[in-house]
Coordinates of C-alpha atoms in Angstrom, one line a residue:
X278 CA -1.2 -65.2 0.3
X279 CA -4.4 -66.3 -1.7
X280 CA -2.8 -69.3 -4.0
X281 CA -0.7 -70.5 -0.2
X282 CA -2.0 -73.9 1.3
X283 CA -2.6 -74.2 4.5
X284 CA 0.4 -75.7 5.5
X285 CA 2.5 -73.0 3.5
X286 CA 0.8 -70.1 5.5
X287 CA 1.7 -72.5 8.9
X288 CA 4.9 -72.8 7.9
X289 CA 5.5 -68.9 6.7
X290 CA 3.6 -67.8 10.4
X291 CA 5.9 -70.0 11.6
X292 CA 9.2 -68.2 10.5
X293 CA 7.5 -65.0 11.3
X294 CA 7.4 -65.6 15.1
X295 CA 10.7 -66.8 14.7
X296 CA 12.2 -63.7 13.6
X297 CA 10.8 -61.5 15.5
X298 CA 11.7 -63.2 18.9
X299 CA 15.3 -63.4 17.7
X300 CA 15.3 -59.6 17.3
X301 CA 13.4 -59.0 20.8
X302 CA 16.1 -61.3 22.6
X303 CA 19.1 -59.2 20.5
X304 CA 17.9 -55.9 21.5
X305 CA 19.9 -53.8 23.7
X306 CA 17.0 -53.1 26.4
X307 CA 13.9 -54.7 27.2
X308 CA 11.1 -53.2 25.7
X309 CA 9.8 -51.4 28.9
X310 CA 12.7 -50.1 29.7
X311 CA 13.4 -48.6 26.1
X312 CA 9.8 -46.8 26.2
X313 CA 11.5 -45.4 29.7
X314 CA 14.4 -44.2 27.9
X315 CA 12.3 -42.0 26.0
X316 CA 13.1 -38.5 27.1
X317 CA 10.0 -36.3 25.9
X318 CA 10.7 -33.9 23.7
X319 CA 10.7 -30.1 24.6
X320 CA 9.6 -27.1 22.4
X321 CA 12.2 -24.7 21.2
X322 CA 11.5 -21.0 22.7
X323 CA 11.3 -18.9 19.6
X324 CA 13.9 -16.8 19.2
X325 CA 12.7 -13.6 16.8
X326 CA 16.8 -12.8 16.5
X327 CA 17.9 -16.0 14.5
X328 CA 15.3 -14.8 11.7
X329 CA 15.7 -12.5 8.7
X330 CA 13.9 -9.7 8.5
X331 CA 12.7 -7.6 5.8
X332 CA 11.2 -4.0 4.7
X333 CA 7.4 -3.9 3.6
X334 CA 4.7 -1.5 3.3
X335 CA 1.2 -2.5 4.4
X336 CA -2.1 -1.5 3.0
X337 CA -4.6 -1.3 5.8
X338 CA -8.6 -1.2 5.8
X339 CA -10.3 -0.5 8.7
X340 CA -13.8 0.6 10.2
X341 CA -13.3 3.4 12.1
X342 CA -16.8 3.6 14.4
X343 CA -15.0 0.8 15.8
X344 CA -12.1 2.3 17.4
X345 CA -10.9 4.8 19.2
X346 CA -8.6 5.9 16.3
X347 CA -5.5 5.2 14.3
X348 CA -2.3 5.5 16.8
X349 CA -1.9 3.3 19.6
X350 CA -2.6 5.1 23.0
X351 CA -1.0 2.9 25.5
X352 CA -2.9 4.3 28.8
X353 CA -6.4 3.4 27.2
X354 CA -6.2 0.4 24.9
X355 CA -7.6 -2.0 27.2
X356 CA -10.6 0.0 27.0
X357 CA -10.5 1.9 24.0
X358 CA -8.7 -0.3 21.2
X359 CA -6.8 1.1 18.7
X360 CA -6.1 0.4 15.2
X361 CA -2.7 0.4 15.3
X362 CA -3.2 -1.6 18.9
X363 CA -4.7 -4.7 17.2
X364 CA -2.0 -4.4 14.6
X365 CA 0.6 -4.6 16.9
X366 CA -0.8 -7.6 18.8
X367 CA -1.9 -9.4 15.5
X368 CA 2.1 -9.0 14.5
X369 CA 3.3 -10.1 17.5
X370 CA 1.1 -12.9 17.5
X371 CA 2.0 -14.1 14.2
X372 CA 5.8 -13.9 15.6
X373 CA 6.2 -11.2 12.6
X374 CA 8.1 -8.7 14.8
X375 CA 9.5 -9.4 18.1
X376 CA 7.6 -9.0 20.8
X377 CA 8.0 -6.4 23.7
X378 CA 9.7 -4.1 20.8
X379 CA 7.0 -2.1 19.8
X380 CA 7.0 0.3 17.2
X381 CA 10.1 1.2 17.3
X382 CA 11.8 -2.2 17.9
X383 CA 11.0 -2.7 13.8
X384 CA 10.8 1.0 12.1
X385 CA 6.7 1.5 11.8
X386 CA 6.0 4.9 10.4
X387 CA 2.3 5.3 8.9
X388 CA 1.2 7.9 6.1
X389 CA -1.2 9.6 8.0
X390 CA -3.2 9.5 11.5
X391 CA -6.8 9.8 11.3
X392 CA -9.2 10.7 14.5
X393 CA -11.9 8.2 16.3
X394 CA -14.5 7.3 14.2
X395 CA -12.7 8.6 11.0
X396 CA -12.6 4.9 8.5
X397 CA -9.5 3.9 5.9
X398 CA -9.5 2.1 2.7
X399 CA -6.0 3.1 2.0
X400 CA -3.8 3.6 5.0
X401 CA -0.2 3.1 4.2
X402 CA 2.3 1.6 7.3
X403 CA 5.9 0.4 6.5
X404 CA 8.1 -1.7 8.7
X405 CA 10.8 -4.4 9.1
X406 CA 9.2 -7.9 9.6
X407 CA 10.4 -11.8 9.8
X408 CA 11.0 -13.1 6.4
X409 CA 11.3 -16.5 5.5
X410 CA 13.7 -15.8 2.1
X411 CA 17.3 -17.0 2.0
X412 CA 19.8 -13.6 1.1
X413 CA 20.5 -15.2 -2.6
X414 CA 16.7 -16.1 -2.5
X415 CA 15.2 -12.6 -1.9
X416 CA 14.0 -10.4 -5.0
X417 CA 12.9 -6.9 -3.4
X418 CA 14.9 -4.0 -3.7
X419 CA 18.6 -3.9 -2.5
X420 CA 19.2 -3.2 1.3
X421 CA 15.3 -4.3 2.1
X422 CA 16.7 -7.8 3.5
X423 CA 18.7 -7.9 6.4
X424 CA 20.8 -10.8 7.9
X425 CA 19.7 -12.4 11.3
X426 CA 21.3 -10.7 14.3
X427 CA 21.9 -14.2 15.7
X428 CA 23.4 -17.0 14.0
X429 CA 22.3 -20.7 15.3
X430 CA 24.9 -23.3 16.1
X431 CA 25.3 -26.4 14.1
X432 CA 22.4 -29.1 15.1
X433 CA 24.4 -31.7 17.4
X434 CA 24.6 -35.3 16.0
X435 CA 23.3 -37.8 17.8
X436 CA 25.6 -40.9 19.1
X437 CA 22.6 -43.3 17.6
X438 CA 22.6 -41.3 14.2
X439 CA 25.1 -43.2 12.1
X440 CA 25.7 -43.9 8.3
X441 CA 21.8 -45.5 8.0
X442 CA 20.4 -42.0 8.8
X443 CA 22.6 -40.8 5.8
X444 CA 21.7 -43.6 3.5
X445 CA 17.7 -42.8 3.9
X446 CA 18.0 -38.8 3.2
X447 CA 17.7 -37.5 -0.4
X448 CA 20.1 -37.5 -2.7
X449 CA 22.7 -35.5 -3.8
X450 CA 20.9 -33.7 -6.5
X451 CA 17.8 -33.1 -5.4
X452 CA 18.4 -31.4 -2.3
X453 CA 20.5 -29.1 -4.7
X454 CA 17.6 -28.7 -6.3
X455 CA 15.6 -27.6 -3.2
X456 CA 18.1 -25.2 -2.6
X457 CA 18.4 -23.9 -5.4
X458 CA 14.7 -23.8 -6.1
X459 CA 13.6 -19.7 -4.9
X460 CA 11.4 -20.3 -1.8
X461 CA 8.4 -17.9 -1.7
X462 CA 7.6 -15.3 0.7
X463 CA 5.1 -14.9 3.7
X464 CA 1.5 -14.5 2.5
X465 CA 1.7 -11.6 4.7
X466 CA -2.0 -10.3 4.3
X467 CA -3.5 -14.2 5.0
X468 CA -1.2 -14.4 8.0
X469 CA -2.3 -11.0 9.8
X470 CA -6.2 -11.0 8.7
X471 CA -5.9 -14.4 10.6
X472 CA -5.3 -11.9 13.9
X473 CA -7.2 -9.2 13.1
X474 CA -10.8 -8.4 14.5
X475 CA -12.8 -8.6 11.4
X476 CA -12.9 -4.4 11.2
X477 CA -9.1 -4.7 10.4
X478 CA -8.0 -6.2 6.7
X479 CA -4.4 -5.9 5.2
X480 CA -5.3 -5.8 2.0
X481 CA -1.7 -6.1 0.3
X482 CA 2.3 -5.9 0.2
X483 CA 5.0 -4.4 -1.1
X484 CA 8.8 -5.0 -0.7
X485 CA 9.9 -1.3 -0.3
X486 CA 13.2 0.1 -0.9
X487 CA 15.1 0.7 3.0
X488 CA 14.6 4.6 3.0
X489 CA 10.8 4.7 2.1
X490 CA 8.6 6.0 4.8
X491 CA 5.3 6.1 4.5
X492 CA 4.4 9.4 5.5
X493 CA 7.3 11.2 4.3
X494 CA 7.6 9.3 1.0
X495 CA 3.4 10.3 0.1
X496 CA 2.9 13.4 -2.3
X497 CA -0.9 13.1 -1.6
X498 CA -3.4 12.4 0.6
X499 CA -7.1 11.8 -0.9
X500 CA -10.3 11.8 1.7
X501 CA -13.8 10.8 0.9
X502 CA -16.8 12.5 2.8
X503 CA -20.4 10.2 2.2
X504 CA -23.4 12.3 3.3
X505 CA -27.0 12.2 1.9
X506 CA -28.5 15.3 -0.5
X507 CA -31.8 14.5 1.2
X508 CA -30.8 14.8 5.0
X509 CA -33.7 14.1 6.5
X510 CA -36.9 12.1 5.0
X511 CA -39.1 15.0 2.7
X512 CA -36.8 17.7 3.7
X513 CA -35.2 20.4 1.1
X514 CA -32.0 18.8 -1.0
X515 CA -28.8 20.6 -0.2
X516 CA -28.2 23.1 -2.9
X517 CA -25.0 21.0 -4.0
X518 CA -24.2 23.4 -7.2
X519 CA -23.8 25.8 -4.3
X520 CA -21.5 23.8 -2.3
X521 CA -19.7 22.8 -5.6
X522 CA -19.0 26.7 -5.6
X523 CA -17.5 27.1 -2.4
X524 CA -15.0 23.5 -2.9
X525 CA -13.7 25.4 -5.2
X526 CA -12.5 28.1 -3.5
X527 CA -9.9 25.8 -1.5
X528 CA -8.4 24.8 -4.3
X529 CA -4.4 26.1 -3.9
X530 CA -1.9 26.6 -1.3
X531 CA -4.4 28.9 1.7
X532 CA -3.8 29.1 5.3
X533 CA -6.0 26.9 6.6
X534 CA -6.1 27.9 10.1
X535 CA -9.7 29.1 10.2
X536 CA -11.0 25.1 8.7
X537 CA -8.9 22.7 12.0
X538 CA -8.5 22.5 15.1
X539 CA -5.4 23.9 16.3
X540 CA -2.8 21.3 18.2
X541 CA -0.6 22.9 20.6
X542 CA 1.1 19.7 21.1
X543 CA 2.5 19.9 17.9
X544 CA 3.4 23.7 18.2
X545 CA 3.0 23.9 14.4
X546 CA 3.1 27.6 13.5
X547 CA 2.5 27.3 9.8
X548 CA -0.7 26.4 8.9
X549 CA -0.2 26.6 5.0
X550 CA -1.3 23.6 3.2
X551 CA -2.0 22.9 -0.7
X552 CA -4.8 21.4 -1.7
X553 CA -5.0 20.0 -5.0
X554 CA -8.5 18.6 -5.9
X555 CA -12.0 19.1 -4.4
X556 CA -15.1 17.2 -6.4
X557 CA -18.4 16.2 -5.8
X558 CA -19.5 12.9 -7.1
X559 CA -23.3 12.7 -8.7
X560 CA -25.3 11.8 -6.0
X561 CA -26.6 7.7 -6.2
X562 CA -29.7 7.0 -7.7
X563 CA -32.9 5.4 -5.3
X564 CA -32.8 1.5 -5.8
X565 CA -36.8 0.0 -5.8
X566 CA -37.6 2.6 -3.6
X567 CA -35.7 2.1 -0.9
X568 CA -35.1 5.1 0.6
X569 CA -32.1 4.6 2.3
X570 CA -30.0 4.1 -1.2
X571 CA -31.1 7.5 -1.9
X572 CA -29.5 10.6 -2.6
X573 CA -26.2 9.6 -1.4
X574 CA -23.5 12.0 -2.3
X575 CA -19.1 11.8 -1.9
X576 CA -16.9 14.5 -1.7
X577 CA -13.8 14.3 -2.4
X578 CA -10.4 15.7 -1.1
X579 CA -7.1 15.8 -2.5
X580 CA -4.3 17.4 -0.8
X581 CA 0.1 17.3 0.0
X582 CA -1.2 17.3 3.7
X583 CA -4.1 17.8 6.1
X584 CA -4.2 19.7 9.7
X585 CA -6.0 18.3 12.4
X586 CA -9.8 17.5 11.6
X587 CA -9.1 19.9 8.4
X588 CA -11.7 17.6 6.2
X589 CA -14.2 17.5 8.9
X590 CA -14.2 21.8 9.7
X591 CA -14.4 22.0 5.5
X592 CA -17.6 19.5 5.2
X593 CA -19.1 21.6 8.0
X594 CA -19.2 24.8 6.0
X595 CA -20.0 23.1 3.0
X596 CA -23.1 22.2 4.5
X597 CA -24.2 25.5 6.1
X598 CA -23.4 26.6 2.0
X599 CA -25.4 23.9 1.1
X600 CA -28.5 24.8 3.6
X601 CA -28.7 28.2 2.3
X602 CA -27.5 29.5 5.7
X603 CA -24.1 30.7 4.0
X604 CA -22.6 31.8 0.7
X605 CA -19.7 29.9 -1.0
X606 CA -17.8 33.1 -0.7
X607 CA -17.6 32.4 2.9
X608 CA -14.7 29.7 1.8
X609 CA -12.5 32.8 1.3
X610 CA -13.1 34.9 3.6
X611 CA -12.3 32.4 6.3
X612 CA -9.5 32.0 4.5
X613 CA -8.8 35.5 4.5
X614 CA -6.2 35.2 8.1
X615 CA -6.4 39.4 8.1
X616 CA -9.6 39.3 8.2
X617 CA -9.7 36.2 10.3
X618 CA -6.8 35.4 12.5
X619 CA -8.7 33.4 15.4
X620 CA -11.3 30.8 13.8
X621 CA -14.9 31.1 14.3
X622 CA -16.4 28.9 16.6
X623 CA -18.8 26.8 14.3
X624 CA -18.8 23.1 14.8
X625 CA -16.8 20.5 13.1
X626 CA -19.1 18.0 10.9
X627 CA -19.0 14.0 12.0
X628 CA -16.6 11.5 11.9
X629 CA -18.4 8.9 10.8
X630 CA -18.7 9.4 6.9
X631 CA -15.2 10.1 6.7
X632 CA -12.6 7.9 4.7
X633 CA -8.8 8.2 4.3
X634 CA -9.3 6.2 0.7
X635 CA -5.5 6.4 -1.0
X636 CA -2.3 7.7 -0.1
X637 CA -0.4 8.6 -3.5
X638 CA 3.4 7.8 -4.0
X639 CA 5.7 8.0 -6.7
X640 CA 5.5 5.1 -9.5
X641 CA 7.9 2.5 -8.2
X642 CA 7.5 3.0 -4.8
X643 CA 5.2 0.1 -4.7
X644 CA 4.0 -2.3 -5.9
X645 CA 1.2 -4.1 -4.4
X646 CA 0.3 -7.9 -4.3
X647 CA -1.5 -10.4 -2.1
X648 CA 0.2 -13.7 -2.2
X649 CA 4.0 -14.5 -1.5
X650 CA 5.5 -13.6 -4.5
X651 CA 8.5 -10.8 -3.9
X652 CA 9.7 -10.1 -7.5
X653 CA 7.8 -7.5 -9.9
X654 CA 4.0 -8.3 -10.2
X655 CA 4.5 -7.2 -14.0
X656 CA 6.9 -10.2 -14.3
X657 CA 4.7 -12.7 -12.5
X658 CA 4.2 -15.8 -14.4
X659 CA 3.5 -19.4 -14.3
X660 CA 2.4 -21.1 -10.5
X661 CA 3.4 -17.6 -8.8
X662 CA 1.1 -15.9 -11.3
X663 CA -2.0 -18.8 -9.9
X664 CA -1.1 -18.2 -6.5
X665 CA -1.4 -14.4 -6.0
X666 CA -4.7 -14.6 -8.3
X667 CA -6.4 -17.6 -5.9
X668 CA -5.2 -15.7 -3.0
X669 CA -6.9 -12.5 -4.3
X670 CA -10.2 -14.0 -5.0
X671 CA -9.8 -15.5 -1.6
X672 CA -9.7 -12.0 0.2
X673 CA -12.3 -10.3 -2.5
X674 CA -14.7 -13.2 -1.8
X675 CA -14.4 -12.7 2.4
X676 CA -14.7 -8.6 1.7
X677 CA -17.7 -8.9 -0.4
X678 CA -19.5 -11.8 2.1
X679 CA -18.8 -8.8 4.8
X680 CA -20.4 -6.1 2.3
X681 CA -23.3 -8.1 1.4
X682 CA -23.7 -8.4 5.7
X683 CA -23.3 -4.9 6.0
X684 CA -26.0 -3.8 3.3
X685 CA -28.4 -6.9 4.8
X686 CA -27.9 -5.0 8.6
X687 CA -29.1 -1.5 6.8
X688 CA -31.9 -3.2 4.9
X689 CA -33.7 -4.5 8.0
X690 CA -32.6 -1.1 9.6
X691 CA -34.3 1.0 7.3
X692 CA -37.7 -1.8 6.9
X693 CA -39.2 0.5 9.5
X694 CA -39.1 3.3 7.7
X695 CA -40.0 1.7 4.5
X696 CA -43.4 0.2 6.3
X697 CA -44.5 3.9 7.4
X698 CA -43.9 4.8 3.7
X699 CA -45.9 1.8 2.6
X700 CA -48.9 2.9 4.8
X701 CA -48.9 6.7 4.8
X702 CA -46.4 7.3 1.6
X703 CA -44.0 9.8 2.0
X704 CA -43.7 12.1 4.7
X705 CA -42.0 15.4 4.8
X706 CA -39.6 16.2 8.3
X707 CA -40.9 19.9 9.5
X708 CA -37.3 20.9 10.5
X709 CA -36.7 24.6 12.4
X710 CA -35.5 27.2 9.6
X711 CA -32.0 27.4 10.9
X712 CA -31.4 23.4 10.8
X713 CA -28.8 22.0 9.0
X714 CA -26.8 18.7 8.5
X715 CA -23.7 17.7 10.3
X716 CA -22.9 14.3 8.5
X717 CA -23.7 10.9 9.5
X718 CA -27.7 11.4 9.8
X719 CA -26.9 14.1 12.7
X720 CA -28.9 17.2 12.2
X721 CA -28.0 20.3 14.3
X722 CA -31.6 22.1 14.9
X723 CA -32.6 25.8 16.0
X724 CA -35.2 28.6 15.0
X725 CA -32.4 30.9 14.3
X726 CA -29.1 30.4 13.2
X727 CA -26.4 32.7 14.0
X728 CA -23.9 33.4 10.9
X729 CA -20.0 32.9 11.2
X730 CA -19.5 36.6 11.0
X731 CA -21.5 36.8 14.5
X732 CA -19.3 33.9 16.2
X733 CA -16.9 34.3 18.7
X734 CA -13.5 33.6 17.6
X735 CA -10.6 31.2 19.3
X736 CA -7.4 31.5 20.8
X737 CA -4.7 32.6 18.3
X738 CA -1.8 29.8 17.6
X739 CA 0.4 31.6 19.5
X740 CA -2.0 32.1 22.6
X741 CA -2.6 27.9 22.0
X742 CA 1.2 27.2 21.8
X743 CA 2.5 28.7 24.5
X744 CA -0.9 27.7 26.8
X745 CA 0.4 24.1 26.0
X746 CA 3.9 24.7 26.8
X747 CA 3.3 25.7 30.0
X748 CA 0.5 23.6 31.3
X749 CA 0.7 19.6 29.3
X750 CA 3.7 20.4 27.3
X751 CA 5.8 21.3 31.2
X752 CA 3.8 18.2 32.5
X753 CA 5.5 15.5 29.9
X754 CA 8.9 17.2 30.1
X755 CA 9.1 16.8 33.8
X756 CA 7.8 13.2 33.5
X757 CA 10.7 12.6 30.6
X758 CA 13.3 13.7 33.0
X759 CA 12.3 11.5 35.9
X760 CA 12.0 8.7 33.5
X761 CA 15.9 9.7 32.2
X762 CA 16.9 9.5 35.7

């Protein structure tokens, strides 16, 4: 309007006011009363059922100190959270499974169930969740998609939607081409970690074939152990050639009986179980004299399957081998059922330092990613390719800021102990002769320790079966027929 006279932008005002009365004076309904006429718009319930849904494993890290262990426990997860509880509530949240189901409304099965306190790194869980792929759209393996179990009806046309709605959508072609066009996945781990206490991180999927479980589909199970050569400031190293000696000896298919507890809930009456690998890892070097980067040691544990607090009963000994107060041949004669058919009753180590770090499957069985790609990671390319590596760094960069928080908290933990160093250098612990380590800086102290040989000895797994048959086992029966009923 720049180069417009004054009486050309009079005149153009002019027709301006014009118009717009005629189309005030032509509508239908005064303008108050069309702003009445407005019916407010109401939001759709979501309905879970008019959704695909789709296989998936789940890898799972989570601090175990925090919970109250893996499984869900239903009585006692308002005051003793679960792993498995926050996971539920964090899919049900995210409107991943439907809600009020539970486990068994979408197929969970976990690899393996570890105790309070006990950490993962590589907890396996498989189930069916919502997916947002079309059936020609989908790339995972064949039978992993399912159809929605309720079909919606046709969206009603409006009487004021005529032929000017039609002439304002896209054409022809390119909603072909949006349809065509594959539309990615869920970014599953972002979506979850979103609803997760910060303890809990999915750290990847895997479209999964529609028979693999997670627990039955694992050939291995591999546990870490993190305890410190030095237990105790200036005391004796544990002798770890020595417990290197007696690692060895549970190398094989044994009945381990005499290293778990036994689980009359379970009535298992073979207590076999083969393990496959036992290691040490050279223990960490001291970092500028900080003494709490010192001397810390892993063991590691590879087995087809583990009894209840199996790893924790093996660390135990290990350290009595370690503090001299046993000799690695110990490891088989506990072993030895004839010459021990009732365990011992020596103390199980601490759950703390424990780790269930991978669960092994068979090549193919998945194949892990982060981002919403669902073909084969080896034939990721292009955009999908930039995705899943920006949504990688993403997670990494949040894990480390966590790590580098962690390792901050033990600094200023340890700065005490690193001042009475400073003014009175190092100071040796007098610990009693019979004291040894039970794992997470817990140290069992006595003048005189009494050998395994000398301990009383358990109940046998019969005794413990049939004790739990007729006292809890009759109990939960009784309450599963009045629930029948």
């Amino acid at each position: 309007y720049a180069h417009l006279s004054r009486e050309e932008l009079e005149t153009r005002l002019a027709s301006y006011e014009a118009s717009s009365q005629s189309i005030a004076s032509s509508s239908k309904l005064p303008l108050a009363n069309a702003r009445a006429s407005k019916v407010k718009k109401t939001k759709r319930a979501f309905n879970f059922s008019t959704y695909p849904t789709r296989h998936i494993a789940l890898l799972i890290a989570y601090e175990g100190w925090t919970f109250s262990g893996l499984a869900i426990q239903p009585l006692v997860e308002a005051t003793s959270p679960t792993v498995e509880g926050e996971l539920l509530k964090a899919l049900e949240r995210a409107k991943l499974i439907e809600a009020g189901k539970g486990w068994e409304g979408c197929g969970f099965s976990r690899c393996g169930r570890t105790d309070k306190g006990v950490s993962g790194a590589g907890q396996v869980v498989n189930l069916w969740v919502r997916s947002m792929k079309s059936k020609d759209h989908v790339r995972g393996p064949e039978g992993s998609w399912k159809e929605p179990s309720e079909i919606l009806p046709p969206r009603v046309k409006l009487e004021n939607q005529d032929a000017s709605e039609q002439e304002n959508s896209p054409p022809q072609s390119i909603r072909e081409a949006k349809e065509s066009f594959p539309a990615p996945e869920m970014f599953y781990p972002k979506i979850l970690n979103a609803h997760l206490p910060p303890s809990i991180r999915v750290l990847a999927w895997s479209p999964v074939n529609p028979t693999f479980d997670s627990r039955f589909s694992c050939k291995n199970r591999h546990y870490k152990y993190a305890f410190h050569l030095v237990p105790s400031p200036g005391s004796i190293p544990l002798d770890l050639e020595a417990m290197r000696q007696g690692a060895k000896r549970l190398i094989g298919e044994h009945d381990f009986r005499n290293f778990c507890k036994l689980d009359g809930s379970k009535q298992i009456e073979n207590h076999r179980r083969r393990v496959l690998k036992a290691w040490f890892d050279e223990p960490l070097a001291s970092k500028d004299g900080d003494p709490s980067s010192s001397g810390m040691v892993m063991f590691n544990l590879v087995g087809t399957a583990f009894l209840w607090h199996q790893v924790r009963h093996i660390m135990a000994v290990l350290f009595l081998i370690g503090s001299r107060l046993e000799y690695p041949s110990v490891v088989t004669e506990l072993l030895d059922i004839d010459k021990y058919p009732r365990r011992p009753l020596y103390l199980m180590a601490d759950a703390l330092p424990l780790r269930l770090h991978e669960c092994g499957y068979e090549p193919g069985d998945l194949d892990w990613r982060v981002g919403s790609y669902d073909g084969l990671t080896s034939e990721m390319q292009g955009d999908a390719r930039a995705i899943e590596l920006e949504a990688r760094g993403k997670l990494a960069g949040q894990l480390e800021n966590a790590r580098q928080e962690a390792e901050i908290r033990t600094w200023q933990t340890s700065s005490a102990l690193g001042r009475m160093t400073e003014l009175f250098g190092a100071m040796r612990t007098e610990l009693p002769p019979a004291a040894h380590p039970m794992g997470g800086g817990d140290i069992r102290a006595g003048d005189k320790y009494v050998s395994i040989d000398k301990l009383s000895l358990g109940e046998t797994v019969e005794v413990v079966n049939q004790t739990w048959r007729e006292g809890r086992g009759k109990v939960r029966q009784l309450q599963r027929d009045a629930r029948a009923v």
